[in-house]
mmCIF file with all atom_site columns, C-alpha atoms and ligand atoms in Angstrom:
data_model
loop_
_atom_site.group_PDB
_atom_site.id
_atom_site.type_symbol
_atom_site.label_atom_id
_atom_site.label_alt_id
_atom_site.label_comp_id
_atom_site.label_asym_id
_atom_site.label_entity_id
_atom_site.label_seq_id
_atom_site.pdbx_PDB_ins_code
_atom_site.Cartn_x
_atom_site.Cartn_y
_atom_site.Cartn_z
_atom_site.occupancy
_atom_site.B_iso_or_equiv
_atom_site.pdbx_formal_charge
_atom_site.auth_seq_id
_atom_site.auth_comp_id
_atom_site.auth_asym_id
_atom_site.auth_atom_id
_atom_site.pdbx_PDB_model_num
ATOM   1   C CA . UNK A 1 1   ? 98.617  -3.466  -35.720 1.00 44.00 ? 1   UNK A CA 1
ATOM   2   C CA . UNK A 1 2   ? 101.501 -1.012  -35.817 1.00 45.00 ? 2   UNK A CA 1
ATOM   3   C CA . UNK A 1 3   ? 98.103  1.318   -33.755 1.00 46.00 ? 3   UNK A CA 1
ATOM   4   C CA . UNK A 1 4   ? 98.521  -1.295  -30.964 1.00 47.00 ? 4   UNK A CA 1
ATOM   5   C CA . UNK A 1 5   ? 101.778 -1.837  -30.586 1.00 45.00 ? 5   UNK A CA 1
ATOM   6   C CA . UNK A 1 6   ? 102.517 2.117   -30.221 1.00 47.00 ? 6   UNK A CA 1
ATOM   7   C CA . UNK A 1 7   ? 99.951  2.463   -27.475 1.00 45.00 ? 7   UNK A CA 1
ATOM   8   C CA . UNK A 1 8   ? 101.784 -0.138  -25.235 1.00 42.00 ? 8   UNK A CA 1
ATOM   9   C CA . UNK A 1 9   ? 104.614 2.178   -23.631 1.00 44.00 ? 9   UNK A CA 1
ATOM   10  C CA . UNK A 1 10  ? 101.645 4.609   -22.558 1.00 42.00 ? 10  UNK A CA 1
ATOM   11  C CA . UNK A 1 11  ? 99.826  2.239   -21.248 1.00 40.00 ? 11  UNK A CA 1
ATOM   12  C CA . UNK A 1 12  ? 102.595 0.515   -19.010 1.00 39.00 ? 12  UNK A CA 1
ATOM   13  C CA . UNK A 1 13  ? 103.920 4.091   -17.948 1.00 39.00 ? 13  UNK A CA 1
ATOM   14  C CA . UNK A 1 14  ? 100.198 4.899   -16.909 1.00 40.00 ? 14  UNK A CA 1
ATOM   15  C CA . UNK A 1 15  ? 99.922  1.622   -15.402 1.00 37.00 ? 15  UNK A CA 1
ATOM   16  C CA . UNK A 1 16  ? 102.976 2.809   -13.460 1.00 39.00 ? 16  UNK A CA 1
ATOM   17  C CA . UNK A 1 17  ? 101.933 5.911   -12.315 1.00 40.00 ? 17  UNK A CA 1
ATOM   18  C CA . UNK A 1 18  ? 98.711  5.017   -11.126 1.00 39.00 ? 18  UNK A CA 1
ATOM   19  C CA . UNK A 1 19  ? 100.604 2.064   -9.064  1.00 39.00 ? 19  UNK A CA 1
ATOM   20  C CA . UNK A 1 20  ? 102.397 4.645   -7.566  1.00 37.00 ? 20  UNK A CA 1
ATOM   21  C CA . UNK A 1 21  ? 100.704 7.494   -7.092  1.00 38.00 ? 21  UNK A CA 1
ATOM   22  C CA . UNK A 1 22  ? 98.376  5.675   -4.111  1.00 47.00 ? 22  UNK A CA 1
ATOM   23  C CA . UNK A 1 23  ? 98.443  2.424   -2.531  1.00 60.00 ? 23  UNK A CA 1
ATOM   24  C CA . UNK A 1 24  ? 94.684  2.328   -2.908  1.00 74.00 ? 24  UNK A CA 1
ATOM   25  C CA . UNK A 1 25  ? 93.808  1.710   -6.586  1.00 79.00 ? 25  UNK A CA 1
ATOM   26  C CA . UNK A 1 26  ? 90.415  0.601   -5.695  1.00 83.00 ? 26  UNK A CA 1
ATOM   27  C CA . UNK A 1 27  ? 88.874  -0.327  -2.161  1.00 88.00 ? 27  UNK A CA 1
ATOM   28  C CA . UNK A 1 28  ? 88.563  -3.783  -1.737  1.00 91.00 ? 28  UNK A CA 1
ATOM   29  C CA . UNK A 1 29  ? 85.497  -2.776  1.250   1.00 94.00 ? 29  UNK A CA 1
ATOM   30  C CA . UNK A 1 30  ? 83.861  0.472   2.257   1.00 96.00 ? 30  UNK A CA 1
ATOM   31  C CA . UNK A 1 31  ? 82.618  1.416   5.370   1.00 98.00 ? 31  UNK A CA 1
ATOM   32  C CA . UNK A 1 32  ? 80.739  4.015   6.860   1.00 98.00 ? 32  UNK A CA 1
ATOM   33  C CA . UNK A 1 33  ? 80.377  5.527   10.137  1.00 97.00 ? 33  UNK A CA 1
ATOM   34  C CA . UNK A 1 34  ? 79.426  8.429   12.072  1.00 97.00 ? 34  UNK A CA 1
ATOM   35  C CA . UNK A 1 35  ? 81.835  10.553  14.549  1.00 97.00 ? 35  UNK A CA 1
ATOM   36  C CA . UNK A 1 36  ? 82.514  9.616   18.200  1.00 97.00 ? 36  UNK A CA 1
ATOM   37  C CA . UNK A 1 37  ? 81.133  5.615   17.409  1.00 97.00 ? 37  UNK A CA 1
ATOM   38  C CA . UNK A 1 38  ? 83.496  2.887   16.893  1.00 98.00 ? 38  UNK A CA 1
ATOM   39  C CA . UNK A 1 39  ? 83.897  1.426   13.448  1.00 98.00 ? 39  UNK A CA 1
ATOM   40  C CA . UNK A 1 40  ? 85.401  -2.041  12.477  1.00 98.00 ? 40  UNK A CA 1
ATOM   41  C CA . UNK A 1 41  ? 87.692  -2.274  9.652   1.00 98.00 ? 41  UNK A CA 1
ATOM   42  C CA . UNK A 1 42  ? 87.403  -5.923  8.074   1.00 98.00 ? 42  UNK A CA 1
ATOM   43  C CA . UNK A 1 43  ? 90.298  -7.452  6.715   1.00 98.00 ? 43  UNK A CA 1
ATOM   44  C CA . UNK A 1 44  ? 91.481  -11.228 5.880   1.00 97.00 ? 44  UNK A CA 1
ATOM   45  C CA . UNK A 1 45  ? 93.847  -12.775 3.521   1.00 97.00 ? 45  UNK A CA 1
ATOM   46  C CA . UNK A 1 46  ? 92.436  -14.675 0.822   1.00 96.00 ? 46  UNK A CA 1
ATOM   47  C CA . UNK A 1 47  ? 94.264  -17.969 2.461   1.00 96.00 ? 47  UNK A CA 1
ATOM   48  C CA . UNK A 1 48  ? 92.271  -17.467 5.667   1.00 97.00 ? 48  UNK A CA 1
ATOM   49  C CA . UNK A 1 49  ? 94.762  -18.988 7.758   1.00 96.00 ? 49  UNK A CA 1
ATOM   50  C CA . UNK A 1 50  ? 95.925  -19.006 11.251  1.00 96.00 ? 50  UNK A CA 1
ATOM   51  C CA . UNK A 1 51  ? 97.476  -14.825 11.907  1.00 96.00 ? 51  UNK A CA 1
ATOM   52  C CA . UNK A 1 52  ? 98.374  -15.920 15.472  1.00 94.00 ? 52  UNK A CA 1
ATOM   53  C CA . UNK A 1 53  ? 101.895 -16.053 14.240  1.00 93.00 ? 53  UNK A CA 1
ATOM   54  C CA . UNK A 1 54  ? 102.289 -13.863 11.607  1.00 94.00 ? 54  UNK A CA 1
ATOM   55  C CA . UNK A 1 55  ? 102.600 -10.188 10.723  1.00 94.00 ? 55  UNK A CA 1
ATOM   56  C CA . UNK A 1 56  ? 100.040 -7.587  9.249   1.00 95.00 ? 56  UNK A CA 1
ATOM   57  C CA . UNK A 1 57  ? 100.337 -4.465  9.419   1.00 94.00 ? 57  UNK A CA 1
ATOM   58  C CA . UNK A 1 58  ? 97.430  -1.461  8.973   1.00 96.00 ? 58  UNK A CA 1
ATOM   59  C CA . UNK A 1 59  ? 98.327  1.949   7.417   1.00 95.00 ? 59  UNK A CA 1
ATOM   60  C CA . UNK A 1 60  ? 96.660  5.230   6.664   1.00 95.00 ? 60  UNK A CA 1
ATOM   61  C CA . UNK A 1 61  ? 96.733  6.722   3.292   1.00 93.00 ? 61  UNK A CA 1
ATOM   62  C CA . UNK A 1 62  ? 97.920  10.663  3.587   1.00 87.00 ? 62  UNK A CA 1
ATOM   63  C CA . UNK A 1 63  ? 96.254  13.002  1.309   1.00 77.00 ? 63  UNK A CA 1
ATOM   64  C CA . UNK A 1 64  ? 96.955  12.518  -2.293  1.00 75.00 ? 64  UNK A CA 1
ATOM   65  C CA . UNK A 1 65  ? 98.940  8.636   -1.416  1.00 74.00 ? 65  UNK A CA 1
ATOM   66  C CA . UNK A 1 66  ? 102.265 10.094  -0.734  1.00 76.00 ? 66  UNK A CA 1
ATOM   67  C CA . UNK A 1 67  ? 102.772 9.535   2.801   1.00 85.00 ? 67  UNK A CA 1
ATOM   68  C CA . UNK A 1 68  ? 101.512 6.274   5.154   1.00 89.00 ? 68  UNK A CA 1
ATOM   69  C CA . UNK A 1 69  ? 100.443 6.970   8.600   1.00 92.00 ? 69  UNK A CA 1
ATOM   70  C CA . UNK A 1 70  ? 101.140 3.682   10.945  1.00 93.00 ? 70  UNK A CA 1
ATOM   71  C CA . UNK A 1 71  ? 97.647  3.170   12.712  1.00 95.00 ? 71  UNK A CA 1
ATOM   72  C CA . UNK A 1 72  ? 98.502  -0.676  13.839  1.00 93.00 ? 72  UNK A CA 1
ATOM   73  C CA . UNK A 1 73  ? 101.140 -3.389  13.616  1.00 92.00 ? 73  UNK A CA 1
ATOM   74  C CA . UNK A 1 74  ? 100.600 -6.784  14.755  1.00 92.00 ? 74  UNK A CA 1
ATOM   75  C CA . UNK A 1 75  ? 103.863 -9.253  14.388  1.00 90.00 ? 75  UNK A CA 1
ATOM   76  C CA . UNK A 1 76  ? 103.980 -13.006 15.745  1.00 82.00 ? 76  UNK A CA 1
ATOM   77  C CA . UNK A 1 77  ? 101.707 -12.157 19.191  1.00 70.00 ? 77  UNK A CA 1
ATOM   78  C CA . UNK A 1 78  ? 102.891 -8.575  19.892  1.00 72.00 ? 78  UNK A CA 1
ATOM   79  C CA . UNK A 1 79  ? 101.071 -5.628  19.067  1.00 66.00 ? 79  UNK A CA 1
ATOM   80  C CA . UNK A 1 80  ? 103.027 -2.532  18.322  1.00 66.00 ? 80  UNK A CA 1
ATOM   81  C CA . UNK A 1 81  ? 100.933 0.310   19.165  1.00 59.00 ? 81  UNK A CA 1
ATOM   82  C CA . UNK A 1 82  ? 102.231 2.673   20.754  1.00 52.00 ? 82  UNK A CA 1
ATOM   83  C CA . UNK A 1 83  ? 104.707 5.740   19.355  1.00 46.00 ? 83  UNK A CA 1
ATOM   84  C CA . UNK A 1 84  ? 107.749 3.483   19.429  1.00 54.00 ? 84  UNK A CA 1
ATOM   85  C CA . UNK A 1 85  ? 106.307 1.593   16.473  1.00 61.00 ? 85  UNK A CA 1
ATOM   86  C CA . UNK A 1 86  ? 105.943 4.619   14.787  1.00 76.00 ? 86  UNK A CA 1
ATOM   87  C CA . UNK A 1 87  ? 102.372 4.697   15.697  1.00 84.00 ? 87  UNK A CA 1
ATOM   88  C CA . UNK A 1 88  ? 100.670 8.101   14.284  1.00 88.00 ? 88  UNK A CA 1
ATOM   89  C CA . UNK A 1 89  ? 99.508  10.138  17.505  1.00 89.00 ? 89  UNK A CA 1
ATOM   90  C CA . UNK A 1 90  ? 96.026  10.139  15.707  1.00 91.00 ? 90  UNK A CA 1
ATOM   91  C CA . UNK A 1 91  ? 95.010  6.558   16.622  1.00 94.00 ? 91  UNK A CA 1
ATOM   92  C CA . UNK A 1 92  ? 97.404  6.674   19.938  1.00 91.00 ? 92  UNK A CA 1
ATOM   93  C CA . UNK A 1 93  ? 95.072  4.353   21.951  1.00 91.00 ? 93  UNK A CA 1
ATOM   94  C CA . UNK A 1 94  ? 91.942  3.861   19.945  1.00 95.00 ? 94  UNK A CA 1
ATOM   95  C CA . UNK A 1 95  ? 93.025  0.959   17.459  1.00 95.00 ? 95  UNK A CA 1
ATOM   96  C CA . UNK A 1 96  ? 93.208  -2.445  18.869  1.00 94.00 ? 96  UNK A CA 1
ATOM   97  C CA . UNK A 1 97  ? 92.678  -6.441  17.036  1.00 95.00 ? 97  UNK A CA 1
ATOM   98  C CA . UNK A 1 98  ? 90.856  -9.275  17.467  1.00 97.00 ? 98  UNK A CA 1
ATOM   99  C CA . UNK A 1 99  ? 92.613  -11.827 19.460  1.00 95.00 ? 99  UNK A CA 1
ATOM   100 C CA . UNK A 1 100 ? 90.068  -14.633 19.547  1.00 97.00 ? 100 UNK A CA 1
ATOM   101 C CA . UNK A 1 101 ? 90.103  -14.214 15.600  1.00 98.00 ? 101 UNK A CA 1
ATOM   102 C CA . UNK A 1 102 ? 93.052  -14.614 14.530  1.00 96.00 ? 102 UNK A CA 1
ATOM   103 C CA . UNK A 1 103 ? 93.106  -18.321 14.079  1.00 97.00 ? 103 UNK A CA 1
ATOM   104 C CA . UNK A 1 104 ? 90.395  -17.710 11.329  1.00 98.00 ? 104 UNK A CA 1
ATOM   105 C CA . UNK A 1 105 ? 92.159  -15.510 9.639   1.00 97.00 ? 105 UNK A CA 1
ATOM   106 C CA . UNK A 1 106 ? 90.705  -12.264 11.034  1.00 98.00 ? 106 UNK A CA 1
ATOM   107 C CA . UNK A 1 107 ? 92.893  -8.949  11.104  1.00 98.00 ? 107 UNK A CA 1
ATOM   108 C CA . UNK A 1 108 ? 90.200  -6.859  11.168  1.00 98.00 ? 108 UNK A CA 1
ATOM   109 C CA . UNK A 1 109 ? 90.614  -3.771  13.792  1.00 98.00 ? 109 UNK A CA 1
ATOM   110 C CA . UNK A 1 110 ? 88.166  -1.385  15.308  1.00 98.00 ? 110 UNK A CA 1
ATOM   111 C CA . UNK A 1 111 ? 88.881  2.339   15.575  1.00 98.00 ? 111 UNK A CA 1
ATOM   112 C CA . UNK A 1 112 ? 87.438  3.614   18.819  1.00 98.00 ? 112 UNK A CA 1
ATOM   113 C CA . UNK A 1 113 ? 85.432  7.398   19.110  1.00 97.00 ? 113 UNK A CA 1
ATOM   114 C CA . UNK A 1 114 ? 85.613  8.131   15.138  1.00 97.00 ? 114 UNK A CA 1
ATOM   115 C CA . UNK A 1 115 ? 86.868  11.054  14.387  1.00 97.00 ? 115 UNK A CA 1
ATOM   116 C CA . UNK A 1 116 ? 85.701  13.055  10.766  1.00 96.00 ? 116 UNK A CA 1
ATOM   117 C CA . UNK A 1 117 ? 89.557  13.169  9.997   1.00 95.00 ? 117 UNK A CA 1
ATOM   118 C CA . UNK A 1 118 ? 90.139  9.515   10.598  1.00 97.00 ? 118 UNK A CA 1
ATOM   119 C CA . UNK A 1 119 ? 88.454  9.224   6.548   1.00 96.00 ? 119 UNK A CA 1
ATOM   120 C CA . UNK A 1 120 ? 90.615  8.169   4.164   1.00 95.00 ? 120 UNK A CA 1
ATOM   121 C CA . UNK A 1 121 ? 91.565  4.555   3.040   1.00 95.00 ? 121 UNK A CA 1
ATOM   122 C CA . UNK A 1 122 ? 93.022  2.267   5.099   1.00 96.00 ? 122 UNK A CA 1
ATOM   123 C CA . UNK A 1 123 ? 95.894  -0.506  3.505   1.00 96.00 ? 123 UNK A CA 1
ATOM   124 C CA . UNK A 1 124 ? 95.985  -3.482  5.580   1.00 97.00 ? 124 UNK A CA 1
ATOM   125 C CA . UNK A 1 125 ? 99.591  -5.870  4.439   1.00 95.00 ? 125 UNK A CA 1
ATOM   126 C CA . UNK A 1 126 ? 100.898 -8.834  4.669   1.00 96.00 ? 126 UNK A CA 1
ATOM   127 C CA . UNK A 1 127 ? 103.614 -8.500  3.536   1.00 93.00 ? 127 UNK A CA 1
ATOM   128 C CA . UNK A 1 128 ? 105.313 -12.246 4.725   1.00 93.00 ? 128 UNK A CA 1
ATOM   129 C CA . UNK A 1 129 ? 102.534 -14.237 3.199   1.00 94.00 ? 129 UNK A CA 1
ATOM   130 C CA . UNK A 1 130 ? 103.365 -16.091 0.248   1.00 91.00 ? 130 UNK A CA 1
ATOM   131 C CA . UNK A 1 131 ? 101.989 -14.675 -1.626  1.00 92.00 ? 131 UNK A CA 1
ATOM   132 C CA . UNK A 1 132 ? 102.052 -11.288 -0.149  1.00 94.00 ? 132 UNK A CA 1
ATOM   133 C CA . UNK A 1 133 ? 98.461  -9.967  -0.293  1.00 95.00 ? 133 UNK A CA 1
ATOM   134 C CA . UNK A 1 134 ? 97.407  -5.869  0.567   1.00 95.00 ? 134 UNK A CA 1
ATOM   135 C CA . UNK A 1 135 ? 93.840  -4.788  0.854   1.00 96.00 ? 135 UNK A CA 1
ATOM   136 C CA . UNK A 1 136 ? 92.225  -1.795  0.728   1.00 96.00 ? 136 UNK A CA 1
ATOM   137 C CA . UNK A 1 137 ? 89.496  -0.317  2.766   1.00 97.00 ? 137 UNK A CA 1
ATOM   138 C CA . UNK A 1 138 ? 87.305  2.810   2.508   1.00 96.00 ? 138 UNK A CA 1
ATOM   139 C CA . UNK A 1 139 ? 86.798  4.896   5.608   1.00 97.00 ? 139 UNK A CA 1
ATOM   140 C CA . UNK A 1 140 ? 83.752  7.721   5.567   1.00 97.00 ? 140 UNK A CA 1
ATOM   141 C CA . UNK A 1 141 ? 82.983  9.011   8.972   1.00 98.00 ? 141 UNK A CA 1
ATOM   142 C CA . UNK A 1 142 ? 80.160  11.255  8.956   1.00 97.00 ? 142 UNK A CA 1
ATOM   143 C CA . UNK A 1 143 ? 80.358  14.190  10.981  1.00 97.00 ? 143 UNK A CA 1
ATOM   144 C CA . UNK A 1 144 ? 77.314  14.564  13.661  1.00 92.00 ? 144 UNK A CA 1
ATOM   145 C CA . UNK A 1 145 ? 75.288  17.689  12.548  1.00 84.00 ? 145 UNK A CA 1
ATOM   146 C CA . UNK A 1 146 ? 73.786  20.057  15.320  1.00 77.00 ? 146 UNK A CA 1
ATOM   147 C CA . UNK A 1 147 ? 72.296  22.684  14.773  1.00 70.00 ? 147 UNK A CA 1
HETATM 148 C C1 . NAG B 2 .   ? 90.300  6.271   -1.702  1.00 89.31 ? 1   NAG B C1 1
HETATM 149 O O1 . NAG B 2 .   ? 90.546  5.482   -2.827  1.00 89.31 ? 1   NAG B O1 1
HETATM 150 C C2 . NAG B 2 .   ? 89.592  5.643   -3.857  1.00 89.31 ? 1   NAG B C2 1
HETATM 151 C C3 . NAG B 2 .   ? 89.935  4.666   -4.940  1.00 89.31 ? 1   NAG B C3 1
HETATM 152 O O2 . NAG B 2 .   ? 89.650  3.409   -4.515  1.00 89.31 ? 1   NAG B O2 1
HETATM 153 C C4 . NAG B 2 .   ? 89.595  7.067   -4.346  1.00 89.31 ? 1   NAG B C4 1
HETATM 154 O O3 . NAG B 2 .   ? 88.606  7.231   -5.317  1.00 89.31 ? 1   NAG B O3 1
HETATM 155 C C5 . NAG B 2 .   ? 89.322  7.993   -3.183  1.00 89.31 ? 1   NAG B C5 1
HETATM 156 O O4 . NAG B 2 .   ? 89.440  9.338   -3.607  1.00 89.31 ? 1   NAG B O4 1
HETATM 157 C C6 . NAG B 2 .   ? 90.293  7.743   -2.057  1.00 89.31 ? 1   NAG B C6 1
HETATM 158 N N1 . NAG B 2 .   ? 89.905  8.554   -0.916  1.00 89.31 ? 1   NAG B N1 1
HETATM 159 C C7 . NAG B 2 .   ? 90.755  9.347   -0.285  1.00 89.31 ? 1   NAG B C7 1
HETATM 160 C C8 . NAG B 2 .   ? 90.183  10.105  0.866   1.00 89.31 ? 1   NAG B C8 1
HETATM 161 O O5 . NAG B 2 .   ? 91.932  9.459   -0.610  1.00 89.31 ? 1   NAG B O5 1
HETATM 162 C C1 . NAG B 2 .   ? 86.249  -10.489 12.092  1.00 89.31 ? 2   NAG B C1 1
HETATM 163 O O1 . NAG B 2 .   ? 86.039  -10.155 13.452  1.00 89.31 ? 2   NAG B O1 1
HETATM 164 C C2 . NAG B 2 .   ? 85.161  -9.068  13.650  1.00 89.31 ? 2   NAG B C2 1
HETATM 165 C C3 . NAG B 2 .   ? 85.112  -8.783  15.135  1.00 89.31 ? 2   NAG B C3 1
HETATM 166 O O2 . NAG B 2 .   ? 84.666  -9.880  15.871  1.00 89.31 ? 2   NAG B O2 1
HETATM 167 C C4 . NAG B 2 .   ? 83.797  -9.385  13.078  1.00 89.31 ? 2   NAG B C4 1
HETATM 168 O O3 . NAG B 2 .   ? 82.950  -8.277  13.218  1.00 89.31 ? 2   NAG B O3 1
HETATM 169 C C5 . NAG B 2 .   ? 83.938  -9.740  11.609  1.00 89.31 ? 2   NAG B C5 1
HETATM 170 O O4 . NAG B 2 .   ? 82.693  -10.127 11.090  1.00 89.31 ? 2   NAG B O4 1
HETATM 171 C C6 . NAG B 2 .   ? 84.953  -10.848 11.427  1.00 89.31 ? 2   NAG B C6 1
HETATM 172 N N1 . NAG B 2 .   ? 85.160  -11.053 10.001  1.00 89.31 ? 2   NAG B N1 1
HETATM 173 C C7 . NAG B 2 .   ? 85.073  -12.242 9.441   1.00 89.31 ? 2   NAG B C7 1
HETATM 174 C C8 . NAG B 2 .   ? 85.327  -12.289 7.976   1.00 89.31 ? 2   NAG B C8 1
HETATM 175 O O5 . NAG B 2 .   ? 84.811  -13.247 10.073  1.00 89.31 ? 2   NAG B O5 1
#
């Protein structure tokens, strides 16, 4: 008993670091591709409703989970991507949504002309659902090998 009870302030303060430490604690979806093809990254909320209206935005997790690159924003029929939105210059004209999906619930986006640097994991928020839901997704892009 007394065993248990000390144990509990490590495990919330690991609990805490780990929450911090990356936005990715585990990838809800992995995908795979291969340089220079286009990949799609899925995404929905668990609700499945109607995004036409609504906000999600997609970020890129930097090395180690410190920083977040912007890679798309989508709020109530505009899509922010371009530099003003804070768009990183990486996916400058290569990320773009779904339109005809949204209604189901789709906020999936395809990355055009992969690039090996483009792996990482992906966070894709909404952050004005109630509740607010965050997914994570696993990016590998293979590099092409010549030789
Ligand atoms: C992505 O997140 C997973 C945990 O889900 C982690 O194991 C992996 O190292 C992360 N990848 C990168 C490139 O940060
Ligand atoms: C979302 O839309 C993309 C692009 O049309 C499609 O590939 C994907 O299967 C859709 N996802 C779901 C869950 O319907």
């Amino acid at each position: 008993m007394m065993k248990q009870l000390s144990l509990l302030p490590l495990l919330l303060l690991f609990s805490l670091l780990t929450g911090n430490s990356s936005a990715c604690t585990n990838a809800d979806s992995k995908v795979i591709s291969t340089e220079g093809t286009d990949v799609i990254l899925p995404c929905s909320p668990s609700t499945r409703e109607n995004l036409q209206y609504k906000l999600f935005d997609w970020k890129k997790v930097g090395q180690g989970g410190e920083t977040q690159h912007e890679v798309f924003l989508y709020a109530s029929g505009v899509q922010y991507d371009g530099i003003k939105a804070g768009q990183s210059e990486q996916f400058k004209g290569r990320v773009s949504h779904f339109e005809d999906e949204l209604k189901h619930g789709n906020a999936s986006i395809i990355i055009k002309k992969t690039k090996v640097i483009d792996s990482g994991n992906y966070t894709c928020d909404f952050p004005r659902l109630q509740p607010s839901e965050k997914f994570c997704i696993e990016l590998i892009v293979d590099p092409i090998l010549t030789s």
